[in-house]
Each structure stands twice: as C-alpha cells, then as structure tokens.
XYZ file of C-alpha atoms in Angstrom:
322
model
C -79.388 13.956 27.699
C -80.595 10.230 28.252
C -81.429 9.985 24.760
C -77.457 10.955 23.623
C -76.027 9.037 26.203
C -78.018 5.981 24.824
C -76.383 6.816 20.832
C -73.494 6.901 22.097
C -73.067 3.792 23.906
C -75.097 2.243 20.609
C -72.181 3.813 18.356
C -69.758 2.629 20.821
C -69.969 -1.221 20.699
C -70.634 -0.699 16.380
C -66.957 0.580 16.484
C -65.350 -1.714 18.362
C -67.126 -4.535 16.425
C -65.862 -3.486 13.091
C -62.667 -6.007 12.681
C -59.442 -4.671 12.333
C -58.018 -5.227 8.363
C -56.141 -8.313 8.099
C -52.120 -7.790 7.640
C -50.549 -8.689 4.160
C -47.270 -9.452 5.381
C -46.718 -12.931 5.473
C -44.725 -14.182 8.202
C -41.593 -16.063 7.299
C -40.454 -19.439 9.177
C -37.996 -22.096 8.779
C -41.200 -24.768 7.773
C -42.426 -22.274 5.040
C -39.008 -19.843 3.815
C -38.556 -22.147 0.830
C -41.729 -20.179 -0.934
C -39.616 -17.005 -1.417
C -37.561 -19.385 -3.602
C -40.465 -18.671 -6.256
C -41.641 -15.757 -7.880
C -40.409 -12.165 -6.762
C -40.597 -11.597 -2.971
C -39.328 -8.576 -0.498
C -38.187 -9.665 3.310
C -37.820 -7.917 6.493
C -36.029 -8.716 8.903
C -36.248 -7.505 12.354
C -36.731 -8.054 16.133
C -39.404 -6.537 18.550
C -37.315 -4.636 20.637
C -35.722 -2.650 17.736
C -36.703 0.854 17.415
C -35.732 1.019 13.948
C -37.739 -1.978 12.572
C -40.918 -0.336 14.559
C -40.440 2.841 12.637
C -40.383 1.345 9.482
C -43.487 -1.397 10.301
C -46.431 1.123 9.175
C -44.244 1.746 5.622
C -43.796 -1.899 5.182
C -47.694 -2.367 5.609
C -48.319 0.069 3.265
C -45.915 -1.860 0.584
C -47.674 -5.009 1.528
C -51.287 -3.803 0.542
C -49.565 -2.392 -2.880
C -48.222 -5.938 -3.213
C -50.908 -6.836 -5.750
C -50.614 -4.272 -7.722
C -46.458 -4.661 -8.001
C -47.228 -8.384 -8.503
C -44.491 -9.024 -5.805
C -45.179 -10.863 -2.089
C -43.759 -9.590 0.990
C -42.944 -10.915 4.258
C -41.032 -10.535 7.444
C -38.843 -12.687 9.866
C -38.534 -12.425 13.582
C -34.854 -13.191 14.432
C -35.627 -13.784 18.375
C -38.370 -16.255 17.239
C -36.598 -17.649 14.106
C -32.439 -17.642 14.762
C -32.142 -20.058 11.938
C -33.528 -17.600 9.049
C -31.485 -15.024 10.289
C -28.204 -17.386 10.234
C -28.973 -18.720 6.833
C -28.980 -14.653 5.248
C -26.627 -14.162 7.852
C -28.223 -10.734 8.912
C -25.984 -8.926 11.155
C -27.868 -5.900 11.314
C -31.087 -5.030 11.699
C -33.436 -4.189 9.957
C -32.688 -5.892 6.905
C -34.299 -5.824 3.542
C -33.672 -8.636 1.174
C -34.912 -8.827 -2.129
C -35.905 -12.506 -3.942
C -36.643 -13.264 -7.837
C -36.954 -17.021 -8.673
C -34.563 -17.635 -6.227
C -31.390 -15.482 -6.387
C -31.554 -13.067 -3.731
C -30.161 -9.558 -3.410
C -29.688 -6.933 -0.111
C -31.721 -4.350 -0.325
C -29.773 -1.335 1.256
C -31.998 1.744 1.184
C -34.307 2.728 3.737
C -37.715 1.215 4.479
C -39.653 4.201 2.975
C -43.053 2.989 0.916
C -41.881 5.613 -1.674
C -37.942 3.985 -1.967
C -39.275 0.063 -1.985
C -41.859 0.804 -4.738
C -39.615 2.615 -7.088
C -36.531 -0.575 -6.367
C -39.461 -2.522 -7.887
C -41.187 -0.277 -10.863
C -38.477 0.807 -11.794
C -35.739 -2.538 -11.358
C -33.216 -1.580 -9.768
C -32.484 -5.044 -8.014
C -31.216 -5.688 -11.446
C -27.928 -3.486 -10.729
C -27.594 -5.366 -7.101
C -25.008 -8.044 -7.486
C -26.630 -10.997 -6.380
C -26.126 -13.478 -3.336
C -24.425 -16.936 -4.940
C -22.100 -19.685 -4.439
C -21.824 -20.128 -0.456
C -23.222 -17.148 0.061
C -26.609 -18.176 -0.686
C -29.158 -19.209 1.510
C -29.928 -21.859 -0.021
C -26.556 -23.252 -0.086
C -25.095 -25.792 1.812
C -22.461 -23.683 3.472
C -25.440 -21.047 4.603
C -27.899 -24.046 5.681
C -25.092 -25.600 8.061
C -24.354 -21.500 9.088
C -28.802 -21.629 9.924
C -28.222 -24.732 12.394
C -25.626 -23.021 14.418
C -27.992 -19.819 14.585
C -31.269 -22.181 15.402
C -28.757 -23.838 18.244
C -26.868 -20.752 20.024
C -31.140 -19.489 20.001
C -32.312 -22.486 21.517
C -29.025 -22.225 24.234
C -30.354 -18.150 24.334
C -33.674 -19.274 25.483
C -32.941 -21.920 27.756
C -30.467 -19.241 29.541
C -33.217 -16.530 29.859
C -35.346 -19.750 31.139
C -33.178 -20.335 34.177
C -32.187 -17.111 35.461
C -35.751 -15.162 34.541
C -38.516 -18.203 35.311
C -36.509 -20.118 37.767
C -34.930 -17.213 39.321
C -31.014 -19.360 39.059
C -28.114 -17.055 39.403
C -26.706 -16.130 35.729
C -23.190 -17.620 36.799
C -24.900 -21.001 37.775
C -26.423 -21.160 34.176
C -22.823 -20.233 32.832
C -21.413 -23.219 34.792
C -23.491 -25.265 34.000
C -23.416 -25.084 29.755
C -19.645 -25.226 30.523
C -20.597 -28.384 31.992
C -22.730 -30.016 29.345
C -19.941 -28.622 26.878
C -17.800 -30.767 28.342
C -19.542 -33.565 27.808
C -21.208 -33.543 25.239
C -17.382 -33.016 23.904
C -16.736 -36.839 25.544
C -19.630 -38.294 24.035
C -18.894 -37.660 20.603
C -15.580 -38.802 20.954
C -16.821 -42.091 22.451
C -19.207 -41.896 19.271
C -16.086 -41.639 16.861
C -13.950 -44.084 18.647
C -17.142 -46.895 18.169
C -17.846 -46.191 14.785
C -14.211 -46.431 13.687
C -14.142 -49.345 16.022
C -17.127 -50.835 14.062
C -15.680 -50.149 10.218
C -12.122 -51.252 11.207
C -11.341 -55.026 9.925
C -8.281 -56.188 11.800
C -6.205 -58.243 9.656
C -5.375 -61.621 10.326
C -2.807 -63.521 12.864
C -0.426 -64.500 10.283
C -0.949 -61.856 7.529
C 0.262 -59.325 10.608
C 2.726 -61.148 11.622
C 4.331 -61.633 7.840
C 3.651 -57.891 7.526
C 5.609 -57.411 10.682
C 8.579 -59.699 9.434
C 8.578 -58.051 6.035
C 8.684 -54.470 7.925
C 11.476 -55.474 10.082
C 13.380 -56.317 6.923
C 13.159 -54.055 5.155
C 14.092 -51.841 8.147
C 17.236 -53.768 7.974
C 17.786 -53.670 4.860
C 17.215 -49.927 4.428
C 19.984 -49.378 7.346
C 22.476 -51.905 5.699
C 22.027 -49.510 2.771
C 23.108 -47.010 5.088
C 26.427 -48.610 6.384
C 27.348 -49.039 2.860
C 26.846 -45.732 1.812
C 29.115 -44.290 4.999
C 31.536 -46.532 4.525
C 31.868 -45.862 0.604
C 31.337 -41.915 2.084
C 34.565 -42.833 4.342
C 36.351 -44.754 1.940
C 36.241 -41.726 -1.065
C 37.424 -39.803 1.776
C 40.365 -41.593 2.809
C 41.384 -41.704 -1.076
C 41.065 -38.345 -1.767
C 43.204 -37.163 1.651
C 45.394 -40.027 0.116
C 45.699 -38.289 -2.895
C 46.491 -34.666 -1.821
C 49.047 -35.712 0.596
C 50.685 -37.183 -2.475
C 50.136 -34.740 -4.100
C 51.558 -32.271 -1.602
C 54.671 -34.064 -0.625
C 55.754 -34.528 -4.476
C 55.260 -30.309 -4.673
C 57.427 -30.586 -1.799
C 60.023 -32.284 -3.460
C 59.843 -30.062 -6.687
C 60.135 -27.177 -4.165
C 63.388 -28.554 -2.712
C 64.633 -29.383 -6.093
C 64.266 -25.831 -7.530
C 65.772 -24.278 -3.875
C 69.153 -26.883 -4.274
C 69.589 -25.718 -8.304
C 69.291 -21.735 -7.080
C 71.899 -22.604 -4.182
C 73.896 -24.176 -6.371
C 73.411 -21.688 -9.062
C 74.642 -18.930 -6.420
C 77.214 -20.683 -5.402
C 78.697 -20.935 -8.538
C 78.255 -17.182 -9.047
C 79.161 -16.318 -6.041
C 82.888 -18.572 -6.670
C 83.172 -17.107 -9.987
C 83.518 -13.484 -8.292
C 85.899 -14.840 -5.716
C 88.310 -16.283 -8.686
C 87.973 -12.886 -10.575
C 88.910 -10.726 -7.377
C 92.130 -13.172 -7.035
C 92.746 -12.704 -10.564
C 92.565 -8.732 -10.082
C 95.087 -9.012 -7.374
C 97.583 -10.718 -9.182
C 100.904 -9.970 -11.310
C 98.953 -7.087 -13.557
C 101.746 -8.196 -16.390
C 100.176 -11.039 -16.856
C 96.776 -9.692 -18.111
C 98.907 -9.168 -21.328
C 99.066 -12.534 -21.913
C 96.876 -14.269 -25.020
C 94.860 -16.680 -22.566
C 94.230 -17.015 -18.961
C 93.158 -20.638 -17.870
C 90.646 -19.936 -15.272
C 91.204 -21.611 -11.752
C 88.599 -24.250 -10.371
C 86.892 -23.301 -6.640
C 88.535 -24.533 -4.156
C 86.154 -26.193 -1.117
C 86.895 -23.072 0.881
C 85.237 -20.764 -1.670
C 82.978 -23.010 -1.649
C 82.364 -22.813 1.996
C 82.274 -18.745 2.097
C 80.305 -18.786 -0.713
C 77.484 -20.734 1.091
C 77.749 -18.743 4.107
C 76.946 -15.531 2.375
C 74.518 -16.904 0.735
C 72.880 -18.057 4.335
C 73.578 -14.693 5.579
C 71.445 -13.055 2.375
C 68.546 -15.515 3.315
C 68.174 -15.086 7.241
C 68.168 -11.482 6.426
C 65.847 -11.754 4.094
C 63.945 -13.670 6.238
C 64.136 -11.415 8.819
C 62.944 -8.382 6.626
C 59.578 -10.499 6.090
C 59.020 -10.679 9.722
C-alpha cells in the first residue's frame, strides 16, 4: 500500500509538470491589427461573458492548429479590452467572424464549426462574399474616426465601472458628473475655436475699413435710389394706363349715346309716319282716288306722343329685366 501511494504521488507532480500546448490564436490589438492587412487571415471577435463565443472557442482552436496546413493565420479580438477594433469593423454582434486576403476583408456569416471554417477556405468561398470597401473598410478613414469614438465611449465604460464598483460612488453621481465634464469640455473647445480664428484673422486697416464702409453705404444708397425710380416709373405706367382706359371708356360712352339718339330718332320717325297714315285713313275716302297724295310733315305734337310711347316701351322693358 505504501509502495502505490508513493507512484502515485511520483506520477502526480510528472502530470502537472507537463506544460499545457501553447495557443495558435494570435491575439489582435490596436498596436498590431495592421498585420491582417497581409496575407490571408480569419478573426474572431468576441467578449468573455458571451456564451456563444465560449462555445465556439474549442472549434476555433482546432482551426488555429490547422492554420499551417490552410496556409491562413487566425486571431481573435476582445471587444471589452479593445473597443477600438470592434468600432473600426463595426461589429454589432457577437461573435463575429471576419475574413482578410491582402487586405480586403469579408464577414464571415456561418457558424464557428471547425468543419464550416475549413471548407470557406479549401474550398473559396470568401470569393462569392462581396467585400468590405469604400467607407466601409476598416482601414478607411471614415471607419478609423468610427474606432476613436469606440476606444473613447470604452475608456468612459471603464472609468464608470471604476467609480461605482472600486470606489463604491452611487451610479447617479457618476452620471452627473460626465454630464458635468460634457459640459465643459463643450466650453473649452469653443474657447479653442474662438482663439484660433482669433489668431488667423488679419483685421484690415483703419482707413481701408473705413473706405470699405463709405463705399458700402453708397452703394446702399444707390441701390435704394434705384428703387424710388423703379416705383415711381411702376406708378407713373400706372397712372397712364388708368389714363388711357378712362379715355377709352368715356369715348365708348359717347359712341353708346350716339347709336341710342339715331334709334330714338329712328323710332320717332316711324312711330310719326304711322300717326300720318292713321290720319290719312280717317279722311275723305274719295280722295284715295286721286293720282298723288303729298304726304304731311309731323307736327311737334306727334312728335311729342311719339317720344312718350317710345319711353313707355323702354321703362317696360326695363322693368321686364328686373
């Protein structure tokens, strides 16, 4: 019994001084990201409280030790320790798979299965991926200014979780006081801004400003004696053309009143005419056997009756319009 007791405790300490095999997967900061920029590269991105990335860690080992033989490097980004990497690919989920050749980069969206990763790469299907370019990529300009907003809001993260977990301060109390330093950090750039145009601003001189304010002035005057002129020519078309149709209206006027006196007097001369041929009808029928009958001028009180009938025919008229 002494004598097993005494292998195992000799086996014991062999085992636990046999090291434990070295990872393969490299990990990825913002000091060394730019290597994935050459040659063919697979990246994983993921946090240590996800369940999902820790399913799929033991896979992605397993692809990294194959790495060799698919000639292709793989690595992996924390997003709690490295907010900028995961701002610059802009990963909103997690975990994330992004595939790298000579720098154009592609999403990998199957699942982290050893199996699924080594087939994307034997068999290329990255190739039928549309690639990340123009601001989308991270190595754009748009993407690297998206990477310093992540690496800030993670540095404001851990300085929150600083105050209210090591010092114990109440979460509202941290709130109030980025609020705070918000504020201003708001009035100092402004100051900033207000100094350096201060510093690039070359007044002009005394007198050129002052000729520059003369010259404004007139041609402020000018521009609203321009304006008079064109009113008053506005007014004075005006008054010409209202000039004009009143003319124009009185002489229709008098054309009207022209035509209404030669009707009148037209009517009144029919209307005589019928009073001289009723008289004629009344008198000595022997006569009508005569050769010529010289026909009698009106007298003014035919005259007279005719134009009173003929008023009488237009007030009823008249008076059938209303």
């Amino acid at each position: 019994m002494a004598g097993g007791r005494r292998g195992l405790l000799r086996t014991r300490p062999e085992q636990a001084l046999v090291p434990a095999e070295p990872s393969r997967v490299q990990p990825m900061t913002a000091s060394n990201w730019t290597l994935v920029m050459e040659g063919e590269w697979m990246l994983k991105f993921y946090a240590p409280w996800c369940p999902s990335c820790q399913q799929t860690d033991s896979e992605w080992e397993t692809f990294a030790k194959n790495g060799e033989t698919l000639q292709i490097s793989v690595g992996k980004v924390d997003v709690i320790q490295e907010p900028g990497l995961s701002g610059r690919f802009f990963v909103t989920t997690l975990p994330a798979f992004f595939h790298a050749k000579d720098g154009i980069f592609r999403r990998y969206r199957g699942p982290g299965i050893f199996e699924d990763l080594q087939n994307y790469i034997l068999e290329k299907k990255w190739q039928s991926v549309e690639p990340l370019t123009g601001w989308k990529s991270p190595a754009s300009l748009t993407m690297s200014g998206m990477a310093g907003l992540f690496s800030i809001s993670g540095k404001i993260w851990h300085l929150h979780n600083y105050f209210t977990v090591t010092l114990g301060i109440p979460a509202w109390c941290s709130y109030v006081f980025f609020i705070i330093a918000t504020l201003v950090f708001g009035l100092l750039m402004g100051l900033v801004l207000v100094v350096i145009s201060e510093c690039f601003y070359v007044p002009l001189p005394r007198n050129l400003s002052e000729h520059s304010e003369q010259n404004q002035r007139s041609e402020e005057a000018q521009g609203a004696e321009q304006l008079q002129d064109a009113e008053e020519e506005k007014d004075d078309s005006n008054e010409e053309e209202n000039k004009d149709s009143l003319l124009d209206d009185e002489e229709e006027k008098e054309d009207l009143g022209d035509e209404d006196e030669a009707e009148e007097d037209e009517e009144v001369d029919n209307v005589a005419g019928g009073v001289n041929e009723e008289r004629g009808d009344t008198s000595d029928q022997g006569h009508l056997t005569e050769a010529t009958v010289s026909p009698e001028q009106p007298s003014s009180a035919d005259i007279e009756v005719a134009k009173d009938s003929l008023r009488q025919r237009k007030s009823q008229q008249a008076n059938k319009e209303l």
